[in-house]
mmCIF file of C-alpha atoms in Angstrom:
data_model
loop_
_atom_site.group_PDB
_atom_site.id
_atom_site.type_symbol
_atom_site.label_atom_id
_atom_site.label_comp_id
_atom_site.label_asym_id
_atom_site.label_seq_id
_atom_site.Cartn_x
_atom_site.Cartn_y
_atom_site.Cartn_z
ATOM 1 C CA MET A 287 77.293 96.536 158.860
ATOM 2 C CA LEU A 288 80.386 94.527 159.738
ATOM 3 C CA ARG A 289 79.589 92.027 157.004
ATOM 4 C CA ALA A 290 79.200 94.763 154.420
ATOM 5 C CA TYR A 291 82.562 96.151 155.477
ATOM 6 C CA ARG A 292 84.190 92.745 155.018
ATOM 7 C CA VAL A 293 82.664 92.318 151.558
ATOM 8 C CA ALA A 294 83.867 95.753 150.499
ATOM 9 C CA ALA A 295 87.332 95.022 151.822
ATOM 10 C CA GLY A 296 87.457 91.715 149.950
ATOM 11 C CA VAL A 297 86.448 93.367 146.675
ATOM 12 C CA ALA A 298 89.101 96.044 147.166
ATOM 13 C CA LEU A 299 91.797 93.470 147.837
ATOM 14 C CA GLY A 300 90.785 91.452 144.777
ATOM 15 C CA ALA A 301 90.914 94.529 142.560
ATOM 16 C CA ALA A 302 94.319 95.465 143.936
ATOM 17 C CA ALA A 303 95.649 91.965 143.271
ATOM 18 C CA PHE A 304 94.339 92.071 139.696
ATOM 19 C CA LEU A 305 95.892 95.452 139.005
ATOM 20 C CA SER A 306 99.205 94.279 140.430
ATOM 21 C CA LEU A 307 99.492 91.465 137.876
ATOM 22 C CA PRO A 308 102.291 91.982 135.333
ATOM 23 C CA SER A 309 101.074 93.355 132.026
ATOM 24 C CA SER A 310 102.597 90.312 130.276
ATOM 25 C CA ALA A 311 100.348 88.009 132.277
ATOM 26 C CA LEU A 312 97.301 89.935 131.089
ATOM 27 C CA ALA A 313 98.550 90.053 127.496
ATOM 28 C CA ASP A 314 99.090 86.282 127.384
ATOM 29 C CA ALA A 315 95.489 85.548 128.322
ATOM 30 C CA PRO A 316 93.618 83.685 125.566
ATOM 31 C CA ALA A 317 91.937 86.129 123.201
ATOM 32 C CA ASP A 318 88.214 86.165 122.506
ATOM 33 C CA PRO A 319 87.476 83.711 119.661
ATOM 34 C CA GLY A 320 85.429 86.419 117.971
ATOM 35 C CA VAL A 321 88.238 88.988 117.908
ATOM 36 C CA PRO A 322 89.595 89.463 114.349
ATOM 37 C CA ARG A 323 93.124 88.322 113.558
ATOM 38 C CA THR A 324 95.341 89.580 110.767
ATOM 39 C CA TRP A 325 98.680 89.214 109.010
ATOM 40 C CA SER A 326 100.490 92.564 109.029
ATOM 41 C CA ALA A 327 103.657 93.747 107.291
ATOM 42 C CA TRP A 328 106.509 95.681 108.901
ATOM 43 C CA GLN A 329 109.868 97.126 107.891
ATOM 44 C CA SER A 330 112.844 97.641 110.189
ATOM 45 C CA ASP A 331 114.528 101.044 110.386
ATOM 46 C CA GLY A 332 117.409 99.494 112.321
ATOM 47 C CA THR A 333 115.945 100.224 115.749
ATOM 48 C CA ALA A 334 112.220 99.405 115.505
ATOM 49 C CA TRP A 335 109.512 97.925 113.280
ATOM 50 C CA LEU A 336 107.541 100.418 111.171
ATOM 51 C CA ALA A 337 104.200 99.488 109.606
ATOM 52 C CA VAL A 338 104.090 99.057 105.809
ATOM 53 C CA THR A 339 101.488 97.816 103.343
ATOM 54 C CA PRO A 340 101.678 94.442 101.581
ATOM 55 C CA ASP A 341 102.084 96.179 98.206
ATOM 56 C CA ALA A 342 105.057 98.276 99.351
ATOM 57 C CA ALA A 343 108.240 97.574 97.365
ATOM 58 C CA PRO A 344 111.151 97.578 99.852
ATOM 59 C CA PRO A 345 114.535 98.559 98.404
ATOM 60 C CA ASP A 346 117.679 96.459 98.384
ATOM 61 C CA GLY A 347 119.059 95.988 101.882
ATOM 62 C CA SER A 348 115.671 96.069 103.620
ATOM 63 C CA VAL A 349 114.471 93.894 106.502
ATOM 64 C CA ILE A 350 110.790 92.966 106.273
ATOM 65 C CA GLY A 351 108.758 91.291 109.015
ATOM 66 C CA TRP A 352 105.330 89.633 108.978
ATOM 67 C CA ARG A 353 103.261 88.905 112.105
ATOM 68 C CA PHE A 354 99.959 87.123 112.743
ATOM 69 C CA SER A 355 98.119 88.566 115.741
ATOM 70 C CA VAL A 356 94.788 89.703 117.096
ATOM 71 C CA ALA A 357 93.542 92.993 115.655
ATOM 72 C CA PRO A 358 90.597 94.251 117.756
ATOM 73 C CA ASP A 359 88.468 97.109 116.453
ATOM 74 C CA GLY A 360 90.193 96.983 113.083
ATOM 75 C CA ALA A 361 93.601 97.765 114.585
ATOM 76 C CA ARG A 362 96.753 96.801 112.740
ATOM 77 C CA GLY A 363 97.934 94.108 115.145
ATOM 78 C CA GLU A 364 101.282 93.448 116.770
ATOM 79 C CA SER A 365 104.726 93.820 115.235
ATOM 80 C CA PRO A 366 107.046 90.782 115.012
ATOM 81 C CA GLY A 367 108.547 89.692 118.320
ATOM 82 C CA GLY A 368 112.142 88.962 119.257
ATOM 83 C CA ASP A 369 115.266 90.815 118.192
ATOM 84 C CA LEU A 370 115.343 92.824 114.982
ATOM 85 C CA PRO A 371 117.103 90.766 112.279
ATOM 86 C CA SER A 372 120.385 92.109 110.929
ATOM 87 C CA PHE A 373 120.602 92.455 107.156
ATOM 88 C CA GLN A 374 124.353 91.952 107.222
ATOM 89 C CA ALA A 375 124.071 88.802 109.324
ATOM 90 C CA VAL A 376 121.386 87.221 107.106
ATOM 91 C CA CYS A 377 122.210 88.513 103.603
ATOM 92 C CA GLY A 378 125.767 89.770 103.958
ATOM 93 C CA ARG A 379 127.377 86.876 102.053
ATOM 94 C CA ASP A 380 124.884 86.908 99.179
ATOM 95 C CA ALA A 381 124.856 89.135 96.112
ATOM 96 C CA ALA A 382 121.945 90.077 93.885
ATOM 97 C CA GLY A 383 122.181 89.923 90.126
ATOM 98 C CA SER A 384 121.630 92.969 87.937
ATOM 99 C CA GLY A 385 118.085 94.307 88.261
ATOM 100 C CA HIS A 386 117.440 92.429 91.495
ATOM 101 C CA LYS A 387 117.526 93.140 95.203
ATOM 102 C CA ARG A 388 118.230 91.312 98.467
ATOM 103 C CA VAL A 389 115.732 91.570 101.310
ATOM 104 C CA VAL A 390 115.565 89.814 104.679
ATOM 105 C CA VAL A 391 112.124 88.304 105.340
ATOM 106 C CA ALA A 392 111.145 87.322 108.898
ATOM 107 C CA VAL A 393 107.854 85.574 109.704
ATOM 108 C CA ASP A 394 106.267 85.517 113.181
ATOM 109 C CA PHE A 395 103.228 83.226 113.488
ATOM 110 C CA GLY A 396 102.231 84.937 116.718
ATOM 111 C CA ASP A 397 101.615 83.807 120.266
ATOM 112 C CA GLY A 398 100.050 80.371 120.522
ATOM 113 C CA GLU A 399 97.817 81.442 123.411
ATOM 114 C CA ALA A 400 96.975 85.079 122.765
ATOM 115 C CA ASP A 401 96.870 85.198 118.955
ATOM 116 C CA ALA A 402 95.886 81.759 117.667
ATOM 117 C CA TYR A 403 92.269 80.886 116.965
ATOM 118 C CA PRO A 404 90.851 78.306 119.412
ATOM 119 C CA GLY A 405 91.995 74.847 118.366
ATOM 120 C CA GLU A 406 94.718 76.180 116.042
ATOM 121 C CA ARG A 407 98.301 75.057 116.443
ATOM 122 C CA THR A 408 100.918 77.733 115.793
ATOM 123 C CA PRO A 409 103.623 76.567 113.331
ATOM 124 C CA ALA A 410 107.211 76.469 114.534
ATOM 125 C CA GLN A 411 108.986 79.789 114.156
ATOM 126 C CA SER A 412 111.674 79.815 111.467
ATOM 127 C CA ALA A 413 114.833 81.868 111.123
ATOM 128 C CA PRO A 414 114.774 84.987 108.904
ATOM 129 C CA LYS A 415 115.634 84.282 105.260
ATOM 130 C CA CYS A 416 117.573 86.195 102.638
ATOM 131 C CA VAL A 417 115.364 86.601 99.572
ATOM 132 C CA THR A 418 116.516 87.727 96.125
ATOM 133 C CA GLY A 419 113.794 89.272 93.995
ATOM 134 C CA ALA A 420 113.063 91.708 91.201
ATOM 135 C CA GLU A 421 113.605 95.369 92.047
ATOM 136 C CA ASP A 422 109.844 96.023 91.991
ATOM 137 C CA ALA A 423 108.871 92.951 94.049
ATOM 138 C CA THR A 424 106.434 93.811 96.839
ATOM 139 C CA ALA A 425 106.601 92.793 100.479
ATOM 140 C CA ALA A 426 103.861 90.214 99.856
ATOM 141 C CA GLN A 427 105.609 88.769 96.784
ATOM 142 C CA LEU A 428 108.879 88.472 98.679
ATOM 143 C CA LEU A 429 107.012 86.670 101.461
ATOM 144 C CA ALA A 430 105.554 84.302 98.845
ATOM 145 C CA SER A 431 109.078 83.237 97.888
ATOM 146 C CA THR A 432 109.550 81.792 101.395
ATOM 147 C CA ALA A 433 106.164 80.075 101.897
ATOM 148 C CA ARG A 434 102.749 79.488 100.321
ATOM 149 C CA VAL A 435 100.815 82.749 100.614
ATOM 150 C CA ARG A 436 97.131 83.454 99.987
ATOM 151 C CA VAL A 437 95.666 86.932 99.596
ATOM 152 C CA ASN A 438 92.111 88.267 99.437
ATOM 153 C CA ALA A 439 90.589 90.451 96.737
ATOM 154 C CA GLN A 440 92.057 93.557 98.375
ATOM 155 C CA GLY A 441 95.588 92.122 98.317
ATOM 156 C CA ALA A 442 95.774 91.565 102.065
ATOM 157 C CA VAL A 443 97.571 88.396 103.196
ATOM 158 C CA VAL A 444 95.115 85.972 104.816
ATOM 159 C CA ALA A 445 97.311 82.871 105.239
ATOM 160 C CA VAL A 446 101.006 82.012 105.275
ATOM 161 C CA ALA A 447 102.033 78.355 104.974
ATOM 162 C CA ASP A 448 98.278 77.615 105.284
ATOM 163 C CA TYR A 449 98.146 79.301 108.697
ATOM 164 C CA PRO A 450 95.657 79.900 110.112
ATOM 165 C CA SER A 451 94.156 76.660 108.830
ATOM 166 C CA SER A 452 90.654 77.967 109.543
ATOM 167 C CA GLU A 453 91.163 80.557 106.801
ATOM 168 C CA LYS A 454 90.073 78.872 103.576
ATOM 169 C CA GLY A 455 89.559 81.920 101.371
ATOM 170 C CA GLY A 456 91.886 83.894 99.156
ATOM 171 C CA SER A 457 93.951 83.020 96.112
ATOM 172 C CA GLU A 458 97.561 81.889 96.005
ATOM 173 C CA LEU A 459 100.055 84.647 95.358
ATOM 174 C CA THR A 460 102.767 84.104 92.776
ATOM 175 C CA ALA A 461 106.264 84.718 94.080
ATOM 176 C CA ALA A 462 107.852 87.369 91.877
ATOM 177 C CA ALA A 463 111.209 86.404 93.384
ATOM 178 C CA ALA A 464 110.936 82.913 91.885
ATOM 179 C CA SER A 465 112.187 84.171 88.531
ATOM 180 C CA ALA A 466 115.034 86.144 90.063
ATOM 181 C CA ALA A 467 118.656 85.190 89.513
ATOM 182 C CA PRO A 468 119.972 82.938 92.295
ATOM 183 C CA SER A 469 121.510 84.849 95.157
ATOM 184 C CA GLY A 470 125.234 85.265 94.607
ATOM 185 C CA SER A 471 125.104 84.832 90.826
ATOM 186 C CA GLY A 472 126.287 88.355 90.134
ATOM 187 C CA LEU A 473 126.099 88.093 86.292
ATOM 188 C CA PRO A 474 122.940 88.286 84.165
ATOM 189 C CA ILE A 475 122.198 85.058 82.318
ATOM 190 C CA THR A 476 122.375 86.786 78.909
ATOM 191 C CA LEU A 477 125.963 87.807 79.585
ATOM 192 C CA VAL A 478 126.827 84.281 80.690
ATOM 193 C CA ALA A 479 125.277 82.836 77.517
ATOM 194 C CA ALA A 480 127.167 85.296 75.319
ATOM 195 C CA GLY A 481 130.442 84.369 77.014
ATOM 196 C CA ALA A 482 129.796 80.673 76.504
ATOM 197 C CA GLY A 483 129.068 81.261 72.815
ATOM 198 C CA ALA A 484 132.321 83.181 72.366
ATOM 199 C CA LEU A 485 134.285 80.345 73.927
ATOM 200 C CA VAL A 486 132.714 77.848 71.508
ATOM 201 C CA LEU A 487 133.673 80.008 68.503
ATOM 202 C CA LEU A 488 137.239 80.413 69.746
ATOM 203 C CA ALA A 489 137.579 76.680 70.278
ATOM 204 C CA GLY A 490 136.238 75.974 66.790
ATOM 205 C CA GLY A 491 138.688 78.448 65.229
ATOM 206 C CA ALA A 492 141.623 76.884 67.041
ATOM 207 C CA VAL A 493 140.709 73.392 65.774
ATOM 208 C CA ALA A 494 140.394 74.631 62.181
ATOM 209 C CA ALA A 495 143.775 76.385 62.328
ATOM 210 C CA THR A 496 145.437 73.232 63.664
ATOM 211 C CA ARG A 497 144.037 71.154 60.817
ATOM 212 C CA ARG A 498 145.271 73.630 58.211
ATOM 213 C CA ARG A 499 148.786 73.573 59.669
ATOM 214 C CA SER A 500 148.856 69.771 59.656
ATOM 215 C CA ARG A 501 147.859 69.656 55.968
ATOM 216 C CA THR A 502 150.497 72.157 54.826
ATOM 217 C CA GLY A 503 153.172 70.566 56.980
ATOM 218 C CA VAL A 504 153.925 73.853 58.793
#
């Protein structure tokens, strides 16, 4: 009887110690290798991350975040960690050309212990980037202007910068922002070309007038 009491007391103490562990300690435990992982897209409202789809087209001035994390039972996964990026701090000094937009893109490769597949090495986290793209560029296309991105047949992102390396499927996504005017250009290239042509004509006219004056002695 006394032994049974001691066993019960030991079990109770062990359960109490487990429940008293900080939630962060439990969250950082290595995830089950069989638990699905996913890349998910998010958009900042200035105070928190809100879930969006990869084909969403964020407007000018948006802050987009991508996060790789475990997604048990088909859940969406975790939002990007750390402080919310500031659009003004990242893109404030840049300007988008006509028909283009500026968007901050932040990428979080997830927790190396809790989110990574066994044997995978999480890439170093990079600072948020200011991306200039076409007005209809999607969140996935804007991401593809910062790193190599592969998507599956449904358009979901399966790898960013070849992470996770165990993911071999999907096709490479073309970055729509690649054809955008460089950030800070301000003027469409057609207008620049027209201005250059006008300068050439003016210069040619001035040379011809000078030659005529020299011949007539005026």
